[in-house]
mmCIF file of C-alpha atoms and ligand atoms in Angstrom:
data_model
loop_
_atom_site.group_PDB
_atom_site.id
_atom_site.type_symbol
_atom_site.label_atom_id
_atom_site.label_comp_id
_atom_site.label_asym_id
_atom_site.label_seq_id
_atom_site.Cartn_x
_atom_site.Cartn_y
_atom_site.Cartn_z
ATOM 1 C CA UNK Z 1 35.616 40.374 -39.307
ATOM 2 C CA UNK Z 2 34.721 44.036 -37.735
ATOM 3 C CA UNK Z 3 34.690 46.499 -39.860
ATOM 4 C CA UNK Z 4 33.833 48.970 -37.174
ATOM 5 C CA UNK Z 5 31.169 50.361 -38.448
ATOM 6 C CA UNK Z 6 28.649 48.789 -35.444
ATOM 7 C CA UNK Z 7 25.754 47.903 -38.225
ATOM 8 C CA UNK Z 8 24.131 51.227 -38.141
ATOM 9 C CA UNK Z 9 22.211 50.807 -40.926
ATOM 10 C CA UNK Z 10 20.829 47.481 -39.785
ATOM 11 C CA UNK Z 11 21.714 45.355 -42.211
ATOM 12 C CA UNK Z 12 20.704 41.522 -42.016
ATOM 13 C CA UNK Z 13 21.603 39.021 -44.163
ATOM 14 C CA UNK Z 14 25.194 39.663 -45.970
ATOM 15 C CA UNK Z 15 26.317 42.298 -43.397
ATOM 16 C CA UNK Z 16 29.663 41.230 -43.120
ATOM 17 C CA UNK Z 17 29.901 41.253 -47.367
ATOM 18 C CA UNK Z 18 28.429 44.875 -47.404
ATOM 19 C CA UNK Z 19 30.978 46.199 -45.041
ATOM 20 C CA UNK Z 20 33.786 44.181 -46.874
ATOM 21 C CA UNK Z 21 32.713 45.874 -49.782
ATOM 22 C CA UNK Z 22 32.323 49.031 -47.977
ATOM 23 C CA UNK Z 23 35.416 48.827 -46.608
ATOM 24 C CA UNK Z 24 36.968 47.609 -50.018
ATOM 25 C CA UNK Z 25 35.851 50.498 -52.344
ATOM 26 C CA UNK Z 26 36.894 53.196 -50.183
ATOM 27 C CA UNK Z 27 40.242 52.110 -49.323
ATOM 28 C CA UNK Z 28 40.790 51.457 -53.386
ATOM 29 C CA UNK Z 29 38.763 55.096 -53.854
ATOM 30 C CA UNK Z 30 40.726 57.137 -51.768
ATOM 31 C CA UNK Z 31 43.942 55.140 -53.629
ATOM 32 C CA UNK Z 32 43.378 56.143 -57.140
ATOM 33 C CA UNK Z 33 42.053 59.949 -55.873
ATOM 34 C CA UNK Z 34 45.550 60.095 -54.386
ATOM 35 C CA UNK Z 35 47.013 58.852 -57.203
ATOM 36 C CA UNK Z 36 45.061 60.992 -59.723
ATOM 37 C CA UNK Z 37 46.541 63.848 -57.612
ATOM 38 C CA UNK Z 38 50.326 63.022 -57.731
ATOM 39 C CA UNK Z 39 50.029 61.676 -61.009
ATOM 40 C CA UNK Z 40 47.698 63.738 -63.507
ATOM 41 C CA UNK Z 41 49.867 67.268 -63.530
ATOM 42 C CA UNK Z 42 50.381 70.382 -65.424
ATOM 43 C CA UNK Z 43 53.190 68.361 -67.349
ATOM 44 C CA UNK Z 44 51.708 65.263 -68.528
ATOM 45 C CA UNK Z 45 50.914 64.798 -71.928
ATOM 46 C CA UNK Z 46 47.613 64.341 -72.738
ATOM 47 C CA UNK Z 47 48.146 61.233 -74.510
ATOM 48 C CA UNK Z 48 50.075 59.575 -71.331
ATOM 49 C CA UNK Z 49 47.680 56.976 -69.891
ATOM 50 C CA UNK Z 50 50.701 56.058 -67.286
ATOM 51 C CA UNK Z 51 48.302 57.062 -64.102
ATOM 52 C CA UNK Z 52 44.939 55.649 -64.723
ATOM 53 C CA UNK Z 53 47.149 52.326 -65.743
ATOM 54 C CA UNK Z 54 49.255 52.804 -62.227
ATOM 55 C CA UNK Z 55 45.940 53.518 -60.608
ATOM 56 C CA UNK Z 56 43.684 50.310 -62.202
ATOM 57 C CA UNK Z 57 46.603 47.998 -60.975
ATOM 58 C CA UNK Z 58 46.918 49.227 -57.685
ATOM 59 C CA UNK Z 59 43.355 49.425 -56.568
ATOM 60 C CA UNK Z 60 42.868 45.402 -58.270
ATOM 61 C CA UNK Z 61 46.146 44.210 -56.290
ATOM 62 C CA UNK Z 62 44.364 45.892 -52.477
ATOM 63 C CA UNK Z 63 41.008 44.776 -53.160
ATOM 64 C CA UNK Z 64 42.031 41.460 -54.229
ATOM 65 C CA UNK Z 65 44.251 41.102 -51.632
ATOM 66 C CA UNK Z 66 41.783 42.301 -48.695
ATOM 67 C CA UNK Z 67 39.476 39.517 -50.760
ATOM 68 C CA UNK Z 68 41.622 36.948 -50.163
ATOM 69 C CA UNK Z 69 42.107 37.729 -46.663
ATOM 70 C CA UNK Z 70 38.850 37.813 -45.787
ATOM 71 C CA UNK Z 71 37.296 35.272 -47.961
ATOM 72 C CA UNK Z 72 40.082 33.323 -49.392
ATOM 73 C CA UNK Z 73 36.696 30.450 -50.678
ATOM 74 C CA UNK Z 74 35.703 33.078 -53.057
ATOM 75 C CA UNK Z 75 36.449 33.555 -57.194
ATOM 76 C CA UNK Z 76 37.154 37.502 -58.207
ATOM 77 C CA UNK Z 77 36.166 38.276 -61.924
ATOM 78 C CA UNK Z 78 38.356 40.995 -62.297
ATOM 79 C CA UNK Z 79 39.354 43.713 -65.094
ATOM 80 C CA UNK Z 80 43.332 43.494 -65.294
ATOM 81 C CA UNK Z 81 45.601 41.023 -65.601
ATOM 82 C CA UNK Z 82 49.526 41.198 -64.509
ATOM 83 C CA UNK Z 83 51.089 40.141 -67.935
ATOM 84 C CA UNK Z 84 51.985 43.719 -69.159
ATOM 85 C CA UNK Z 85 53.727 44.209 -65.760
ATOM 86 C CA UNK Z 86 55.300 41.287 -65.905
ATOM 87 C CA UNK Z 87 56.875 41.933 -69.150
ATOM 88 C CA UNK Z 88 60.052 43.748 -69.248
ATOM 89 C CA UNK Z 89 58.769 46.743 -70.876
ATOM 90 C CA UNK Z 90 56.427 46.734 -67.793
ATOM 91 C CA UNK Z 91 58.818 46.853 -64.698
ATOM 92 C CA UNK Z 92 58.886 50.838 -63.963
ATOM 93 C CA UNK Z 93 54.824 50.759 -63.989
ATOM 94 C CA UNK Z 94 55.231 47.753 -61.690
ATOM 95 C CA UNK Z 95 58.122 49.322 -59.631
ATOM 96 C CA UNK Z 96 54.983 52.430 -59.248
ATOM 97 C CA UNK Z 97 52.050 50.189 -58.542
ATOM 98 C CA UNK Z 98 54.113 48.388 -55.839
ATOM 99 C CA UNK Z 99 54.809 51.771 -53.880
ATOM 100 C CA UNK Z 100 51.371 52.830 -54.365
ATOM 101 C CA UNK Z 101 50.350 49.228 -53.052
ATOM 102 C CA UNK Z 102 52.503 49.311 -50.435
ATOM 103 C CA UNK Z 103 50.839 52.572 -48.548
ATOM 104 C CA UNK Z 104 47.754 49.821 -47.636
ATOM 105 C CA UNK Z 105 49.688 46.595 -47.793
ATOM 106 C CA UNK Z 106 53.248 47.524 -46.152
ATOM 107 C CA UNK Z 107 55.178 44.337 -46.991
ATOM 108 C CA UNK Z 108 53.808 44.147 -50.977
ATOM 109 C CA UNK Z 109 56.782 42.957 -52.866
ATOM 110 C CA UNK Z 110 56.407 43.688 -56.810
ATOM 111 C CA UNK Z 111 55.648 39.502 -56.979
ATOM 112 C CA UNK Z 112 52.679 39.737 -54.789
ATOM 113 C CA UNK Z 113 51.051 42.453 -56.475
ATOM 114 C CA UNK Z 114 51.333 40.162 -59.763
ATOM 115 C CA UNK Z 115 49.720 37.552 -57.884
ATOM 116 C CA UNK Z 116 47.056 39.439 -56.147
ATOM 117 C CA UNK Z 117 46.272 41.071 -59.592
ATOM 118 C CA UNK Z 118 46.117 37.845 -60.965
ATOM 119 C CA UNK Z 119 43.107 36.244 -58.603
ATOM 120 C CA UNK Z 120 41.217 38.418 -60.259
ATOM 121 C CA UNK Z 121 41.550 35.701 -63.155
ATOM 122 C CA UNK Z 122 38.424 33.368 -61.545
ATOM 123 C CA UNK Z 123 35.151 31.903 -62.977
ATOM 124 C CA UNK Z 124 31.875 32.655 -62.147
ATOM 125 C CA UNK Z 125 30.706 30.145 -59.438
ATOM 126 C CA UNK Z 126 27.387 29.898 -57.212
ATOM 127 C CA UNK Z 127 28.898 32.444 -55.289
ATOM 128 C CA UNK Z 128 31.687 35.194 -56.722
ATOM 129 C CA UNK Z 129 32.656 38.818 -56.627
ATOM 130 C CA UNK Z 130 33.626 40.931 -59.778
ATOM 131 C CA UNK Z 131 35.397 44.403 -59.740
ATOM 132 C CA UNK Z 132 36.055 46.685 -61.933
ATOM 133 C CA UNK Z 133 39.489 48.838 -59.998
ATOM 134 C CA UNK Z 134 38.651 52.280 -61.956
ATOM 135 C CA UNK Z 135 35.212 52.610 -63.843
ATOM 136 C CA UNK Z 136 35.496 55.340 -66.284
ATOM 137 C CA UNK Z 137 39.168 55.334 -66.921
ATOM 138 C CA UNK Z 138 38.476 58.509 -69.704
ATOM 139 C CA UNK Z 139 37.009 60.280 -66.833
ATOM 140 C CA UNK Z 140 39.982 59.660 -64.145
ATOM 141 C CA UNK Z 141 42.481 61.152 -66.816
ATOM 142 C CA UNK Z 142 40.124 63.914 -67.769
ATOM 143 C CA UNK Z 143 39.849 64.803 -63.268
ATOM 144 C CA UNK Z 144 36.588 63.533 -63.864
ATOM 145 C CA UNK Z 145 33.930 61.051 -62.623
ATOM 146 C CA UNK Z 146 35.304 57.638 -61.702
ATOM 147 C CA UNK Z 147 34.632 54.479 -59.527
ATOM 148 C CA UNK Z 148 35.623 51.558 -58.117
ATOM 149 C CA UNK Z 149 32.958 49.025 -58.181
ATOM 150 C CA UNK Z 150 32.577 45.327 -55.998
ATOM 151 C CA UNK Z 151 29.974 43.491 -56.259
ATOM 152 C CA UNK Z 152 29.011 39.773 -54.972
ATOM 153 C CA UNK Z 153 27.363 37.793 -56.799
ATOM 154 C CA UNK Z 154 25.038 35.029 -55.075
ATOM 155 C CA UNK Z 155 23.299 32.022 -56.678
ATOM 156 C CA UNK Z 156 22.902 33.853 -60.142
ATOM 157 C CA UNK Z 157 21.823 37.618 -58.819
ATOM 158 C CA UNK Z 158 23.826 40.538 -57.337
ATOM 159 C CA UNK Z 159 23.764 40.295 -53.382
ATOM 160 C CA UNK Z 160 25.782 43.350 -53.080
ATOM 161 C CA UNK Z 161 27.211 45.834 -54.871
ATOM 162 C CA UNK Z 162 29.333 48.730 -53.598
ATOM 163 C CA UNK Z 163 30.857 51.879 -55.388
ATOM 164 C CA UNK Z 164 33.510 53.924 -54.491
ATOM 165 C CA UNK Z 165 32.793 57.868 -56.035
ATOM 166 C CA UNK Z 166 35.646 60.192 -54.733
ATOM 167 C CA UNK Z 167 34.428 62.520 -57.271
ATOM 168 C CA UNK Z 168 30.965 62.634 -56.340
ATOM 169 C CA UNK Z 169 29.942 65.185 -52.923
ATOM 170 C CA UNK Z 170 27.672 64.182 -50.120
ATOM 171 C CA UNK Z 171 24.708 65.316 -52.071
ATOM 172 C CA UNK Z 172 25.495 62.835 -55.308
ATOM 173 C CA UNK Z 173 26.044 65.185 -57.518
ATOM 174 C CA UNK Z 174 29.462 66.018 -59.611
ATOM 175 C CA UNK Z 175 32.100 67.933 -57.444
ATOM 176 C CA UNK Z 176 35.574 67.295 -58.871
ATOM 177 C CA UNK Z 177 37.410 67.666 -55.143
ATOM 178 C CA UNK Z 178 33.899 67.010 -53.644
ATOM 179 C CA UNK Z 179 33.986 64.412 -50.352
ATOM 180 C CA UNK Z 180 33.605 61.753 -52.045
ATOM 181 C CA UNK Z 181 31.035 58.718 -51.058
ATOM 182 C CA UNK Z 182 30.536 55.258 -51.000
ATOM 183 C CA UNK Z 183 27.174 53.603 -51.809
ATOM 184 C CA UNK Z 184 26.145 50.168 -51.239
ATOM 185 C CA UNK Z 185 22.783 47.955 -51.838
ATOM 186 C CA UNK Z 186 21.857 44.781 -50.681
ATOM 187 C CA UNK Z 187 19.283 42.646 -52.140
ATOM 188 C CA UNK Z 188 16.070 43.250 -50.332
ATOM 189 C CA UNK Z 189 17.229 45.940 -47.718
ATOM 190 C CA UNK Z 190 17.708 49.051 -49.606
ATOM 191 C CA UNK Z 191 20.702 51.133 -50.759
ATOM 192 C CA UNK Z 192 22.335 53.707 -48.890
ATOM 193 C CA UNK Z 193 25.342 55.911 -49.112
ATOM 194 C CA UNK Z 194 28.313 56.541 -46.731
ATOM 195 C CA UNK Z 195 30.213 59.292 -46.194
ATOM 196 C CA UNK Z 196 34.497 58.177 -47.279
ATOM 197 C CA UNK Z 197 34.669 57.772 -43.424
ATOM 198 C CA UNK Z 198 31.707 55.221 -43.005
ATOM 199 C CA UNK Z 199 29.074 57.886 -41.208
ATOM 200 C CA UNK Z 200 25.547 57.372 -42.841
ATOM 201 C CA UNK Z 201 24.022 60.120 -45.697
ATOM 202 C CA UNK Z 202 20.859 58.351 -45.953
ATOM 203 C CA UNK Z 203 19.046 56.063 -47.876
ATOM 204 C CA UNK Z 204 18.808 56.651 -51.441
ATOM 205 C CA UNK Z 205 14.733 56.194 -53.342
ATOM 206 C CA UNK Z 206 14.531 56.488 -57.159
ATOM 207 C CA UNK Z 207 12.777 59.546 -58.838
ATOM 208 C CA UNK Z 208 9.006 59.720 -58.796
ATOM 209 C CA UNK Z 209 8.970 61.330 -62.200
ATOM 210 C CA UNK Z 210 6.496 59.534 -64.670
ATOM 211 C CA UNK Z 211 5.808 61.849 -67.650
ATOM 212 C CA UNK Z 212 8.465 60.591 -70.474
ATOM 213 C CA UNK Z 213 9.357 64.026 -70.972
ATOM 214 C CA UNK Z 214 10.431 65.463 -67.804
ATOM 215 C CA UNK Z 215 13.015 62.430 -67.689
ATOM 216 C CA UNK Z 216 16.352 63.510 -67.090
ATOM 217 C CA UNK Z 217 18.704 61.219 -69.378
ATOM 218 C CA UNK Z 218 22.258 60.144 -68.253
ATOM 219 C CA UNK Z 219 24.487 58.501 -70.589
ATOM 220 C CA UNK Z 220 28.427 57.705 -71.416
ATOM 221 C CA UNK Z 221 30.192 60.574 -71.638
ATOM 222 C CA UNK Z 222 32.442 59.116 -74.051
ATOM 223 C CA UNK Z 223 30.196 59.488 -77.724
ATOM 224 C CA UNK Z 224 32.445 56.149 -78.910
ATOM 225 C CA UNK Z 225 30.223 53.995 -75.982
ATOM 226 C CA UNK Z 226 27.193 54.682 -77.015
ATOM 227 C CA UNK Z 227 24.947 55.607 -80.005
ATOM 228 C CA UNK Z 228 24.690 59.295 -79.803
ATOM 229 C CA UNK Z 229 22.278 59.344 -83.417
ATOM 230 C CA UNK Z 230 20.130 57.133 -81.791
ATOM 231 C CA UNK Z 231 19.678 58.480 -78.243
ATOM 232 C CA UNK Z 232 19.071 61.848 -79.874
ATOM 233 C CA UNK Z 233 16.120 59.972 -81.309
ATOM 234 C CA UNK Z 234 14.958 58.494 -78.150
ATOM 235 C CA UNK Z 235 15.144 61.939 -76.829
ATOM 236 C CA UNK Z 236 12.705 63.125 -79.345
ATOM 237 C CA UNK Z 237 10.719 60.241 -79.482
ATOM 238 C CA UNK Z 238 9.973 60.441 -75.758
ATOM 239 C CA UNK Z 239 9.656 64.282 -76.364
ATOM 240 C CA UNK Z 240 12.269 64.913 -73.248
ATOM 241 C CA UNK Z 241 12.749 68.204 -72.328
ATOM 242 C CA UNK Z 242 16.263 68.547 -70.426
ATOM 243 C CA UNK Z 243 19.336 68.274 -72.329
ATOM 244 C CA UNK Z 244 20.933 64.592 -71.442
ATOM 245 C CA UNK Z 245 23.982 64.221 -68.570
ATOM 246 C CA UNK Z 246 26.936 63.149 -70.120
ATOM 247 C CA UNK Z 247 29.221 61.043 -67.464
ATOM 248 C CA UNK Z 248 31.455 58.422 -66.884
ATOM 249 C CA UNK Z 249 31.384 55.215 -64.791
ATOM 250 C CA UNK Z 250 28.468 53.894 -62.309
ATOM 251 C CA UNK Z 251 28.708 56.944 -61.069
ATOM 252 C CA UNK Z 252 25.350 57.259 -63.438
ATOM 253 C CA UNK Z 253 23.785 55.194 -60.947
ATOM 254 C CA UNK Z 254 24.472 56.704 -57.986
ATOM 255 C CA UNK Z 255 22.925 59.364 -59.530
ATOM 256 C CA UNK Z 256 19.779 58.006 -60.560
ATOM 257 C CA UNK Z 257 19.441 55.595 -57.039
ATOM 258 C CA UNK Z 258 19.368 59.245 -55.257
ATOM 259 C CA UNK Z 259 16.564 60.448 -57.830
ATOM 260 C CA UNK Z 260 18.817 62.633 -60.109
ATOM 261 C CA UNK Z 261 18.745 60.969 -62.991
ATOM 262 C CA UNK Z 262 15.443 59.290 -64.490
ATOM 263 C CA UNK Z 263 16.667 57.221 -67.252
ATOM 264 C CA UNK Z 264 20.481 55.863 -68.438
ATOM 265 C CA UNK Z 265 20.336 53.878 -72.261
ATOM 266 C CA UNK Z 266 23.343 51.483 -72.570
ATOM 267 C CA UNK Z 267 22.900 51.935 -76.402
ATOM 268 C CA UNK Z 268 25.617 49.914 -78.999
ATOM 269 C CA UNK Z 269 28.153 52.092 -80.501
ATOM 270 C CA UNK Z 270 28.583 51.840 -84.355
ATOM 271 C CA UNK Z 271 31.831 51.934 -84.222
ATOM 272 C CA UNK Z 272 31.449 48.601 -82.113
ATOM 273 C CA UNK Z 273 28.591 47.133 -82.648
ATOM 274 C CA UNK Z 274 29.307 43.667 -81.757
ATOM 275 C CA UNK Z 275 30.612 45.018 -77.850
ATOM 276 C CA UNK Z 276 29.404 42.879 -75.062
ATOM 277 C CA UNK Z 277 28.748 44.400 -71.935
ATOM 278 C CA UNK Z 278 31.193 43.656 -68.930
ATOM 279 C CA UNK Z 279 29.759 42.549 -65.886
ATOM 280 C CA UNK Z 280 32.093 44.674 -63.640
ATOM 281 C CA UNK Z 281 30.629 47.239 -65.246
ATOM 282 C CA UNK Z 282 27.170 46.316 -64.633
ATOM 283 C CA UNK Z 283 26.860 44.665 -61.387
ATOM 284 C CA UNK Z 284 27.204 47.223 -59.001
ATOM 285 C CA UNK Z 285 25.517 49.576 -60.854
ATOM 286 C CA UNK Z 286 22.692 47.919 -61.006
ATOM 287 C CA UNK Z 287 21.745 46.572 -57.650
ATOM 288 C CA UNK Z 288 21.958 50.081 -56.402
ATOM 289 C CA UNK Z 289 19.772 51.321 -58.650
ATOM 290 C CA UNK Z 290 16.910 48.196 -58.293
ATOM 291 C CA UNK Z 291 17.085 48.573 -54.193
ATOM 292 C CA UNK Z 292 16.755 52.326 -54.385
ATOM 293 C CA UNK Z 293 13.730 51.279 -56.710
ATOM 294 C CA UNK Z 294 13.910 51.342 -59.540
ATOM 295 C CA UNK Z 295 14.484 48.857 -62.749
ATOM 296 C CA UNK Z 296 17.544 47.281 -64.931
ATOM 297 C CA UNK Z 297 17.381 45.607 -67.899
ATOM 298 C CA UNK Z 298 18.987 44.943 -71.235
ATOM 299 C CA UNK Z 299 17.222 47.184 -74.186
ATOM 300 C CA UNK Z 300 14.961 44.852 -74.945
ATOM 301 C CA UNK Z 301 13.676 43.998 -71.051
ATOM 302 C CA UNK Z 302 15.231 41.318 -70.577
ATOM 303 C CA UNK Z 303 17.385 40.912 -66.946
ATOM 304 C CA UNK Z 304 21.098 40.774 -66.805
ATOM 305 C CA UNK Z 305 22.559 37.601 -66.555
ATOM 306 C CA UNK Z 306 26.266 37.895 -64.852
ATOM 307 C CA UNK Z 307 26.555 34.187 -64.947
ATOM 308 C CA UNK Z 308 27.726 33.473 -68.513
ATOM 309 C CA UNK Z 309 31.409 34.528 -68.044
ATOM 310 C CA UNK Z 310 33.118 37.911 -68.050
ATOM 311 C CA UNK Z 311 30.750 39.399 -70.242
ATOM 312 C CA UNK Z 312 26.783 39.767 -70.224
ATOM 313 C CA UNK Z 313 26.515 37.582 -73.655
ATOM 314 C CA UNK Z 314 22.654 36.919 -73.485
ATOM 315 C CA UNK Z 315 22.043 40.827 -73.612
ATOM 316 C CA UNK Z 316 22.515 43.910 -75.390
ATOM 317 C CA UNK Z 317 23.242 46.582 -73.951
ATOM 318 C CA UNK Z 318 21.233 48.304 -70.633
ATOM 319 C CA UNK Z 319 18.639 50.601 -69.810
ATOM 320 C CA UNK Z 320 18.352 51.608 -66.651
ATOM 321 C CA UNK Z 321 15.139 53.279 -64.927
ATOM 322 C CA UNK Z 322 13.609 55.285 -62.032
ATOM 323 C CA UNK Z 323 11.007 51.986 -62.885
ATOM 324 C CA UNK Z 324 8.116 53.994 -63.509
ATOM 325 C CA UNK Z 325 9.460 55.267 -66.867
ATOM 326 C CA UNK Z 326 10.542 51.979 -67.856
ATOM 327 C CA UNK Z 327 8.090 50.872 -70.498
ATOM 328 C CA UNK Z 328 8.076 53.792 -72.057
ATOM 329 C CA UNK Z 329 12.150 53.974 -72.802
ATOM 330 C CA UNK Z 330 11.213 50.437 -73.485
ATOM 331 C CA UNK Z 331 8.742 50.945 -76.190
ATOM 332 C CA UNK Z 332 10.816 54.238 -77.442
ATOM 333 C CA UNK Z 333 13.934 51.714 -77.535
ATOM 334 C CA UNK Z 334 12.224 49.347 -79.788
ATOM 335 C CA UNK Z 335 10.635 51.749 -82.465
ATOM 336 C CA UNK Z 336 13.922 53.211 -83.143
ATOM 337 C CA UNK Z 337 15.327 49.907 -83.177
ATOM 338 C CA UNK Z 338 17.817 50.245 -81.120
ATOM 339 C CA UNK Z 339 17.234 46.743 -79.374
ATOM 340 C CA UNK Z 340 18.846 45.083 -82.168
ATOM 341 C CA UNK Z 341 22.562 44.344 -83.537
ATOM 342 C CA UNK Z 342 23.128 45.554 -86.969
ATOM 343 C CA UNK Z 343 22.749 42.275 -89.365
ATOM 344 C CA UNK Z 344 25.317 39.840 -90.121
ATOM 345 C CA UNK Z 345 26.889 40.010 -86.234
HETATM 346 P P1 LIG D 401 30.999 54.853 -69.454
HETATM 347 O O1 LIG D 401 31.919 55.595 -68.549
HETATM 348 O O2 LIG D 401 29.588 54.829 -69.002
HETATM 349 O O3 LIG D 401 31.175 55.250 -70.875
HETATM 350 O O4 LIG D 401 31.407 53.324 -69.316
HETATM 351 C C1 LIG D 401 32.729 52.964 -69.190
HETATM 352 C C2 LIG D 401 32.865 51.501 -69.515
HETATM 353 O O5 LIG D 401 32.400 51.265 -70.828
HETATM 354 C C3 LIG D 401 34.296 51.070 -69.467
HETATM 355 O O6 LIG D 401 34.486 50.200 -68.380
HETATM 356 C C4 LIG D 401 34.531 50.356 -70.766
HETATM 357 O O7 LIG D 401 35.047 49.077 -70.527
HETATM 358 C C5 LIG D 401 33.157 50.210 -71.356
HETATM 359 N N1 LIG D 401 33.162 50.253 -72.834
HETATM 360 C C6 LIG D 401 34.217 50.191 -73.661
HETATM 361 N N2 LIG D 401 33.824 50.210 -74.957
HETATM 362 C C7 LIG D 401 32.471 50.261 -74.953
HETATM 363 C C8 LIG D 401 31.479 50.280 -75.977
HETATM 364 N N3 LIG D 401 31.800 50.255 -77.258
HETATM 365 N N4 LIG D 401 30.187 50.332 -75.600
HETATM 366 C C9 LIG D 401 29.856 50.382 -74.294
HETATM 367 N N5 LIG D 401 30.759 50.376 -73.281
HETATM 368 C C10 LIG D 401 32.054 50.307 -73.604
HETATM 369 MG MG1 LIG D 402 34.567 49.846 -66.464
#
């Protein structure tokens, strides 16, 4: 498959998946930006989820479909499932994903896009692909950060992992109506990002900062996904100077893999405190942040394991790391005790 793109960046082994994924995320990207614009106006109520729920079905249905086209062998671990379209309450959203579906795929009938949907329903394998169609759905209905992320899993590690950011600019940082970019890892060549066009931005290194309290923290932007008690105690406990980032999605590591973010806590919520990390939601993410150097973990050190299923069971929940300030947010994580569920779970 050509992808057009001419391997500028030089990639060796799993070109051809990094410009599928390339080519995956931005076409899905650019989908949900064009649907956040036609969808998300002055009238909607705030409470109407009806676009980020057009938008998460119609960017599963074309990347699941460009999947199968170009490697029909492999199992998608998806988000979404078709059974509230398929329902009869669910046949106007279903009449809107089709249309939207139909601007990549011309011939989509509202059965396909059930059944595209749908092979996002696989298991993991030696070799599979998980997606999450819109990370940060909060943030796509606020008109802010959101992303589609692909990743390929290869004999129990990420391979490649791809993000499409149509609200992040050319420099990585937060510009609602900014460019928009793409970045992409592969396991042992780097990470990079792309402009939504393909052309090269550069390769993307990790922070150099090592003293705890210059560490720029990112976190969930949402208070109900994380621990915000806790991480105020980290904060002081590490003695951090800068008041924390508050964001949605991967975007957080595209952030930190271009050195503007030093440190990103995964913490349990209260109000859930039995939640299992997704691995759609961490898969991406984290190869781009481990080629552009630095380190991913659960909150007590231990790797990720995406091979259990849909969800990361073994762990709980992530910190993420420029690497050098790793044992330290490691250590802080621990006194607090943070690392741990809250008994009886
Ligand atoms: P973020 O934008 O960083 O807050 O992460 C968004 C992702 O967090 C979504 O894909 C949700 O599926 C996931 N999520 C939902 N509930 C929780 C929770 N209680 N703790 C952590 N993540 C959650
Ligand atoms: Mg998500």
């Amino acid at each position: 498959m050509d992808y057009g793109m001419g391997n500028p960046f030089g990639f060796k082994e799993y070109r051809e998946e990094a410009e599928f994924a390339i080519a995956a995320v931005r076409v899905a990207a650019k989908l949900c930006s064009e649907i956040q614009g036609e969808m998300i106006t002055q009238a909607l109520e705030k409470s109407d989820r009806s676009p980020v729920t057009v938008a998460d079905f119609a960017s599963q249905a074309v990347v699941a479909r460009l999947l199968m086209d170009t490697y029909p062998q492999d199992p998608l671990i998806a988000e979404e499932a078709s059974q509230t379209l398929r329902a009869t309450e669910g046949a106007k959203t279903l009449e809107a994903v089709t249309a939207y579906v139909a601007r990549i795929h011309e011939e989509a009938e509202p059965e396909d896009v059930c059944l595209w949907i749908d092979h996002g329903d696989g298991k993991t394998a030696d070799r599979f692909w998980t997606l999450d169609p819109i990370d940060g759905t909060k943030g796509f209905l606020r008109g802010d950060q959101y992303v589609t992320a692909l990743a390929l899993l290869d004999a129990g590690q990420v391979a490649v992992g791809a993000l499409g950011c149509p609200n992040l600019n050319h420099q990585i940082e937060p510009e609602i109506g900014g460019e928009g970019v793409v970045v992409v890892a592969i396991r042992g060549q780097g990470c990079w990002a792309l402009s939504m066009e393909g052309e090269s931005l550069g390769k993307l290194s990790v922070s150099t900062i090592s003293d705890p309290g210059q560490a720029r923290v990112l976190r969930s932007f949402e208070s109900g996904h994380t621990d915000s008690g806790k991480l105020e105690q980290i904060k002081e406990h590490l003695g951090t100077v800068h008041p924390p980032v508050l964001m949605d999605s991967q975007a957080k590591y595209a952030l930190m893999a271009a050195g503007k973010g030093d440190l990103l806590f995964r913490l349990l919520s209260p109000a859930q405190p039995g939640y299992v990390e997704k691995i759609w939601d961490q898969a991406a993410g984290s190869i781009i942040v481990e080629e552009a150097g630095g380190k991913v973990t659960d909150l007590r050190g231990s790797p990720l394991d995406f091979i259990l299923g849909r969800g990361l069971s073994e762990n709980i929940g992530v910190l993420a790391s420029n690497g050098r300030l790793h044992d330290d947010a490691l250590e802080t994580v621990r006194s607090i005790g943070a690392d741990r569920r809250m008994e009886g779970l």
